[in-house]
Structures are given as structure tokens and as C-alpha cells.
Amino acid sequence: MAKRAPRLAAGRARTLGLPTRGTTNPNRLRRVDRWMTGATVVTRTLRAAEDPLVVDLGYGSSPVTTLEMARRLRVVRPDVRVLGLEIDQERVAAAMPTAAPPALEFARGGFELAGRRPVLVRAFNVLRQYAEADAAEAWRTLLGRLAPGGLLVEGTCDEIGRRCCWVTLTEAGPSTLTLACRPADIERPSDLAERLPKSLIHRNVPGERVHALFADLDACWANAAPRSPFGPRARWVETTARLADRGWPVRDAGRGSRLGELTVDWASVAPAS
């Protein structure tokens, strides 16, 4: 029997989802913010939007990362409007003193996005607590609430934001996977596997494409060891170049690799079944 779409109360979206742990830190999401302000797919979408509304979903016990995102996105679109959503009303109340309507607001909401239609949603460290099937359902709900042409950036990171992975999705579904790190803090690229989004974290096993990605990344990292005297970033740049030479669909290789990033097409890492 087909699952029913979630019903919304008249005139107001019913809140969908569960509270997160709420942990956060200043600059924890700086890597995904930096990527969003430099990635063509994001900047083009934000600049073309008639209504530049961006939602930060599940910002946690402190609104600090929402404030940081709003400040950073203004470089791309000075009139951007950011809405921080939390399912926990106490967290919403705690964030209210930092609000500056209409540029920065806070409200109670979950996957239904409080009935709004944003052009961009950042949802970080929100879906790790869900089963894989439930996380996929959350994707579908969020994508169904986007403005036409909108984007969802969903992922996870460690407590201080030095190891991150995220998926970028359009209305058609997943588009890319991005890995981001401080190269000096890893022994090998597969250290990032523990931060894979829920859609992939249980797929890092032989026979799955994401497992093949990390196997090739680690091999390229080992082969790039002669670049180590020039620093970990130089070794990461060489690693991503070698990965592209192996046929992986690496995007934004120049800028991204210098920043400790790697973006590949989703099709190259999508679950095998």
C-alpha cells in the first residue's frame, strides 16, 4: 500500500520531524558555507531567485551557525532572507533575540519547512538519527517544499567542522556528493567515511560505488605522498587530480581541491540497489 503524503493543517504546516541533539559550535559549518558561496550551482540559483529565501533547518541549541550563514550568503545576494527553523520551541525562543526581520528570522518548523518555499535549504546533522528509509522520505518531503529550481544541501560534519560530507539535491533528486576536510587532520581520505550522509554511510562496503570511491581516494593519497613536503593541501590537490585521471567525474577540481574539497557526480557513488 502506498504511503500517504503528510497532511498539513489548514493555513499552517504541521511540524514534521524529531528534535536533534542540538550540539553546535561557531564556524562548525564554515566549510559548507564556503562551498555554497563559491559553487556555481548555488550562486546561480540564489542570484536568479525572485524571492531569495534560504532555510537553515535544525540549527540546534544556538543560532550561531545560522547567523554565520546569513552573513556569508549576503556576499552572493545582499538581499538574501534567512529563516532558521527548529522543531524545539525552546531553541526558537532562545534564538529570537538575534533575529533581524526580514533579513534574519526564526520559527518553529521541521521537514515541512513551516509552509515556506525557499530557494535553498541547508540541513546539516539533522538526518543522522533517522533510519535510511526515513531519511529518504525526509529528502522527498524537503524537495517537495522547495521553490521551483531550488536546492537542498544535506549532510553531516564532526563537532568542529573539519570533516564534512554533503549531498546537493535538486527537485529531480541527488546531484553531487562533496567531501571536505582539513587535510592536515586526516591520515587518509577514507577517514571521512564516518561523516557520510545517512543515504551512504551504510553503503561503504565492497560492491558499493562509494566504497570504490574511498578505495581509489586512499590509493591516490598514498601515491601522492611525494607531495607531502609541500604540505597536506598540496598532497590533497595531487590526490584529487590523480582521482580524476582514474575516470572519476570530479567537479571544480582546481578551486575545490585547494580548499580540501572533492565534489563528484552523484551517479558515480549512488547506492547499487
PDB file of C-alpha atoms in Angstrom, residues 58-232:
ATOM      1  CA  GLY A  58      17.708  22.244  12.563  1.00  0.00           C
ATOM      2  CA  TYR A  59      20.268  24.846  13.648  1.00  0.00           C
ATOM      3  CA  GLY A  60      20.496  23.432  17.188  1.00  0.00           C
ATOM      4  CA  SER A  61      20.692  24.901  20.655  1.00  0.00           C
ATOM      5  CA  SER A  62      22.446  28.049  19.428  1.00  0.00           C
ATOM      6  CA  PRO A  63      21.653  30.101  16.303  1.00  0.00           C
ATOM      7  CA  VAL A  64      25.317  30.923  15.704  1.00  0.00           C
ATOM      8  CA  THR A  65      25.702  28.900  12.500  1.00  0.00           C
ATOM      9  CA  THR A  66      22.509  30.434  11.085  1.00  0.00           C
ATOM     10  CA  LEU A  67      23.895  33.924  11.718  1.00  0.00           C
ATOM     11  CA  GLU A  68      27.182  32.934  10.082  1.00  0.00           C
ATOM     12  CA  MET A  69      25.435  31.518   7.012  1.00  0.00           C
ATOM     13  CA  ALA A  70      23.316  34.638   6.616  1.00  0.00           C
ATOM     14  CA  ARG A  71      26.403  36.848   6.735  1.00  0.00           C
ATOM     15  CA  ARG A  72      28.287  34.711   4.224  1.00  0.00           C
ATOM     16  CA  LEU A  73      25.415  34.405   1.753  1.00  0.00           C
ATOM     17  CA  ARG A  74      24.988  38.189   1.631  1.00  0.00           C
ATOM     18  CA  VAL A  75      28.223  38.264  -0.358  1.00  0.00           C
ATOM     19  CA  VAL A  76      26.369  36.362  -3.078  1.00  0.00           C
ATOM     20  CA  ARG A  77      22.955  38.007  -2.682  1.00  0.00           C
ATOM     21  CA  PRO A  78      22.857  41.127  -0.453  1.00  0.00           C
ATOM     22  CA  ASP A  79      19.070  40.925  -0.044  1.00  0.00           C
ATOM     23  CA  VAL A  80      19.034  37.258   0.969  1.00  0.00           C
ATOM     24  CA  ARG A  81      16.479  36.344   3.644  1.00  0.00           C
ATOM     25  CA  VAL A  82      17.432  33.557   6.037  1.00  0.00           C
ATOM     26  CA  LEU A  83      14.942  31.618   8.131  1.00  0.00           C
ATOM     27  CA  GLY A  84      16.254  29.378  10.916  1.00  0.00           C
ATOM     28  CA  LEU A  85      13.877  26.510  11.699  1.00  0.00           C
ATOM     29  CA  GLU A  86      13.881  24.332  14.800  1.00  0.00           C
ATOM     30  CA  ILE A  87      11.336  21.790  15.956  1.00  0.00           C
ATOM     31  CA  ASP A  88      12.152  22.582  19.596  1.00  0.00           C
ATOM     32  CA  GLN A  89      10.234  25.704  20.646  1.00  0.00           C
ATOM     33  CA  GLU A  90      12.721  26.492  23.427  1.00  0.00           C
ATOM     34  CA  ARG A  91      15.530  26.726  20.859  1.00  0.00           C
ATOM     35  CA  VAL A  92      13.398  29.054  18.753  1.00  0.00           C
ATOM     36  CA  ALA A  93      12.761  31.272  21.762  1.00  0.00           C
ATOM     37  CA  ALA A  94      16.488  31.338  22.612  1.00  0.00           C
ATOM     38  CA  ALA A  95      17.316  32.473  19.064  1.00  0.00           C
ATOM     39  CA  MET A  96      14.752  35.273  18.889  1.00  0.00           C
ATOM     40  CA  PRO A  97      16.990  37.993  20.421  1.00  0.00           C
ATOM     41  CA  THR A  98      19.358  37.610  17.444  1.00  0.00           C
ATOM     42  CA  ALA A  99      16.624  37.941  14.808  1.00  0.00           C
ATOM     43  CA  ALA A 100      16.667  40.917  12.447  1.00  0.00           C
ATOM     44  CA  PRO A 101      13.500  40.714  10.319  1.00  0.00           C
ATOM     45  CA  PRO A 102      13.072  40.430   7.426  1.00  0.00           C
ATOM     46  CA  ALA A 103      16.711  39.535   6.701  1.00  0.00           C
ATOM     47  CA  LEU A 104      17.006  37.006   9.537  1.00  0.00           C
ATOM     48  CA  GLU A 105      14.120  35.249  11.264  1.00  0.00           C
ATOM     49  CA  PHE A 106      13.497  32.161  13.380  1.00  0.00           C
ATOM     50  CA  ALA A 107      10.456  29.926  13.640  1.00  0.00           C
ATOM     51  CA  ARG A 108       9.298  26.500  14.693  1.00  0.00           C
ATOM     52  CA  GLY A 109       9.357  24.016  11.850  1.00  0.00           C
ATOM     53  CA  GLY A 110      10.604  20.720  10.507  1.00  0.00           C
ATOM     54  CA  PHE A 111      10.685  18.938   7.161  1.00  0.00           C
ATOM     55  CA  GLU A 112       7.536  20.758   6.062  1.00  0.00           C
ATOM     56  CA  LEU A 113       9.637  23.979   6.243  1.00  0.00           C
ATOM     57  CA  ALA A 114       6.869  25.793   8.133  1.00  0.00           C
ATOM     58  CA  GLY A 115       4.880  26.084   4.912  1.00  0.00           C
ATOM     59  CA  ARG A 116       7.549  28.209   3.219  1.00  0.00           C
ATOM     60  CA  ARG A 117       9.004  27.767  -0.288  1.00  0.00           C
ATOM     61  CA  PRO A 118      12.746  28.513  -0.036  1.00  0.00           C
ATOM     62  CA  VAL A 119      15.141  28.523  -2.957  1.00  0.00           C
ATOM     63  CA  LEU A 120      17.860  26.928  -0.818  1.00  0.00           C
ATOM     64  CA  VAL A 121      17.785  24.689   2.263  1.00  0.00           C
ATOM     65  CA  ARG A 122      20.805  23.760   4.356  1.00  0.00           C
ATOM     66  CA  ALA A 123      20.106  20.737   6.575  1.00  0.00           C
ATOM     67  CA  PHE A 124      23.190  19.640   8.490  1.00  0.00           C
ATOM     68  CA  ASN A 125      23.474  16.973  11.172  1.00  0.00           C
ATOM     69  CA  VAL A 126      19.708  16.536  11.031  1.00  0.00           C
ATOM     70  CA  LEU A 127      19.132  13.136   9.406  1.00  0.00           C
ATOM     71  CA  ARG A 128      21.808  11.016  11.118  1.00  0.00           C
ATOM     72  CA  GLN A 129      19.341   9.907  13.783  1.00  0.00           C
ATOM     73  CA  TYR A 130      16.903   8.513  11.212  1.00  0.00           C
ATOM     74  CA  ALA A 131      16.771   5.111   9.543  1.00  0.00           C
ATOM     75  CA  GLU A 132      17.870   5.136   5.906  1.00  0.00           C
ATOM     76  CA  ALA A 133      14.311   4.769   4.599  1.00  0.00           C
ATOM     77  CA  ASP A 134      13.066   7.581   6.848  1.00  0.00           C
ATOM     78  CA  ALA A 135      15.922   9.840   5.737  1.00  0.00           C
ATOM     79  CA  ALA A 136      14.978   9.180   2.110  1.00  0.00           C
ATOM     80  CA  GLU A 137      11.374  10.121   2.922  1.00  0.00           C
ATOM     81  CA  ALA A 138      12.636  13.339   4.523  1.00  0.00           C
ATOM     82  CA  TRP A 139      14.518  14.113   1.308  1.00  0.00           C
ATOM     83  CA  ARG A 140      11.306  13.710  -0.685  1.00  0.00           C
ATOM     84  CA  THR A 141       9.371  15.925   1.707  1.00  0.00           C
ATOM     85  CA  LEU A 142      12.000  18.668   1.649  1.00  0.00           C
ATOM     86  CA  LEU A 143      12.363  18.595  -2.132  1.00  0.00           C
ATOM     87  CA  GLY A 144       8.613  18.877  -2.463  1.00  0.00           C
ATOM     88  CA  ARG A 145       8.686  22.115  -0.463  1.00  0.00           C
ATOM     89  CA  LEU A 146      11.387  23.892  -2.488  1.00  0.00           C
ATOM     90  CA  ALA A 147      10.658  26.829  -4.756  1.00  0.00           C
ATOM     91  CA  PRO A 148      10.952  25.946  -8.470  1.00  0.00           C
ATOM     92  CA  GLY A 149      14.611  25.434  -9.303  1.00  0.00           C
ATOM     93  CA  GLY A 150      15.554  25.254  -5.616  1.00  0.00           C
ATOM     94  CA  LEU A 151      18.350  23.285  -3.968  1.00  0.00           C
ATOM     95  CA  LEU A 152      18.765  21.162  -0.847  1.00  0.00           C
ATOM     96  CA  VAL A 153      22.220  20.776   0.710  1.00  0.00           C
ATOM     97  CA  GLU A 154      22.099  17.928   3.252  1.00  0.00           C
ATOM     98  CA  GLY A 155      25.000  16.421   5.147  1.00  0.00           C
ATOM     99  CA  THR A 156      26.945  15.871   8.335  1.00  0.00           C
ATOM    100  CA  CYS A 157      30.180  17.015   9.932  1.00  0.00           C
ATOM    101  CA  ASP A 158      32.237  16.479  13.055  1.00  0.00           C
ATOM    102  CA  GLU A 159      31.899  18.691  16.119  1.00  0.00           C
ATOM    103  CA  ILE A 160      34.418  21.297  14.951  1.00  0.00           C
ATOM    104  CA  GLY A 161      33.682  21.152  11.247  1.00  0.00           C
ATOM    105  CA  ARG A 162      36.971  19.744   9.995  1.00  0.00           C
ATOM    106  CA  ARG A 163      35.454  16.643   8.397  1.00  0.00           C
ATOM    107  CA  CYS A 164      32.280  17.069   6.359  1.00  0.00           C
ATOM    108  CA  CYS A 165      30.253  15.292   3.696  1.00  0.00           C
ATOM    109  CA  TRP A 166      27.126  16.529   1.978  1.00  0.00           C
ATOM    110  CA  VAL A 167      24.775  15.822  -0.897  1.00  0.00           C
ATOM    111  CA  THR A 168      23.333  18.537  -3.126  1.00  0.00           C
ATOM    112  CA  LEU A 169      19.850  17.805  -4.422  1.00  0.00           C
ATOM    113  CA  THR A 170      17.512  19.404  -6.940  1.00  0.00           C
ATOM    114  CA  GLU A 171      13.840  18.718  -7.460  1.00  0.00           C
ATOM    115  CA  ALA A 172      14.942  15.758  -9.593  1.00  0.00           C
ATOM    116  CA  GLY A 173      16.922  14.217  -6.721  1.00  0.00           C
ATOM    117  CA  PRO A 174      20.591  13.940  -5.697  1.00  0.00           C
ATOM    118  CA  SER A 175      23.064  15.689  -7.976  1.00  0.00           C
ATOM    119  CA  THR A 176      26.501  15.636  -6.323  1.00  0.00           C
ATOM    120  CA  LEU A 177      28.421  14.377  -3.288  1.00  0.00           C
ATOM    121  CA  THR A 178      31.018  16.636  -1.692  1.00  0.00           C
ATOM    122  CA  LEU A 179      33.759  15.649   0.760  1.00  0.00           C
ATOM    123  CA  ALA A 180      35.515  18.438   2.641  1.00  0.00           C
ATOM    124  CA  CYS A 181      38.235  18.371   5.253  1.00  0.00           C
ATOM    125  CA  ARG A 182      41.304  19.962   6.729  1.00  0.00           C
ATOM    126  CA  PRO A 183      43.880  17.721   5.010  1.00  0.00           C
ATOM    127  CA  ALA A 184      46.309  18.083   7.905  1.00  0.00           C
ATOM    128  CA  ASP A 185      43.769  16.373  10.175  1.00  0.00           C
ATOM    129  CA  ILE A 186      43.370  13.120   8.250  1.00  0.00           C
ATOM    130  CA  GLU A 187      45.574  10.069   7.903  1.00  0.00           C
ATOM    131  CA  ARG A 188      43.802   9.065   4.705  1.00  0.00           C
ATOM    132  CA  PRO A 189      40.700  10.282   2.801  1.00  0.00           C
ATOM    133  CA  SER A 190      38.601   7.317   3.965  1.00  0.00           C
ATOM    134  CA  ASP A 191      38.646   8.902   7.440  1.00  0.00           C
ATOM    135  CA  LEU A 192      35.762  10.978   6.063  1.00  0.00           C
ATOM    136  CA  ALA A 193      33.557   7.909   5.596  1.00  0.00           C
ATOM    137  CA  GLU A 194      32.237   8.210   9.151  1.00  0.00           C
ATOM    138  CA  ARG A 195      30.661  11.536   8.144  1.00  0.00           C
ATOM    139  CA  LEU A 196      28.832  10.284   5.079  1.00  0.00           C
ATOM    140  CA  PRO A 197      25.148  11.277   4.916  1.00  0.00           C
ATOM    141  CA  LYS A 198      22.618   8.682   6.019  1.00  0.00           C
ATOM    142  CA  SER A 199      21.952   7.790   2.385  1.00  0.00           C
ATOM    143  CA  LEU A 200      25.513   6.467   2.005  1.00  0.00           C
ATOM    144  CA  ILE A 201      27.013   5.768   5.418  1.00  0.00           C
ATOM    145  CA  HIS A 202      25.828   2.145   5.497  1.00  0.00           C
ATOM    146  CA  ARG A 203      26.844   1.660   1.862  1.00  0.00           C
ATOM    147  CA  ASN A 204      30.580   1.884   2.418  1.00  0.00           C
ATOM    148  CA  VAL A 205      31.076  -1.821   1.843  1.00  0.00           C
ATOM    149  CA  PRO A 206      32.625  -3.835  -1.027  1.00  0.00           C
ATOM    150  CA  GLY A 207      30.398  -3.819  -4.084  1.00  0.00           C
ATOM    151  CA  GLU A 208      29.070  -0.303  -3.492  1.00  0.00           C
ATOM    152  CA  ARG A 209      30.238   2.676  -5.533  1.00  0.00           C
ATOM    153  CA  VAL A 210      31.022   4.891  -2.542  1.00  0.00           C
ATOM    154  CA  HIS A 211      33.325   2.165  -1.204  1.00  0.00           C
ATOM    155  CA  ALA A 212      35.124   2.151  -4.554  1.00  0.00           C
ATOM    156  CA  LEU A 213      35.490   5.931  -4.333  1.00  0.00           C
ATOM    157  CA  PHE A 214      37.210   5.776  -0.956  1.00  0.00           C
ATOM    158  CA  ALA A 215      39.412   2.873  -2.065  1.00  0.00           C
ATOM    159  CA  ASP A 216      40.631   4.877  -5.063  1.00  0.00           C
ATOM    160  CA  LEU A 217      40.985   8.030  -2.962  1.00  0.00           C
ATOM    161  CA  ASP A 218      43.176   6.246  -0.443  1.00  0.00           C
ATOM    162  CA  ALA A 219      45.296   4.778  -3.237  1.00  0.00           C
ATOM    163  CA  CYS A 220      45.703   8.205  -4.842  1.00  0.00           C
ATOM    164  CA  TRP A 221      46.569   9.704  -1.439  1.00  0.00           C
ATOM    165  CA  ALA A 222      49.289   7.090  -0.967  1.00  0.00           C
ATOM    166  CA  ASN A 223      50.661   7.737  -4.456  1.00  0.00           C
ATOM    167  CA  ALA A 224      50.647  11.481  -3.759  1.00  0.00           C
ATOM    168  CA  ALA A 225      52.943  11.062  -0.732  1.00  0.00           C
ATOM    169  CA  PRO A 226      55.901  12.692  -2.582  1.00  0.00           C
ATOM    170  CA  ARG A 227      53.931  15.961  -2.405  1.00  0.00           C
ATOM    171  CA  SER A 228      53.909  15.827   1.417  1.00  0.00           C
ATOM    172  CA  PRO A 229      56.961  18.126   1.844  1.00  0.00           C
ATOM    173  CA  PHE A 230      54.845  20.876   0.241  1.00  0.00           C
ATOM    174  CA  GLY A 231      52.107  20.423   2.853  1.00  0.00           C
ATOM    175  CA  PRO A 232      48.885  18.430   3.269  1.00  0.00           C
TER     176      PRO A 232
END
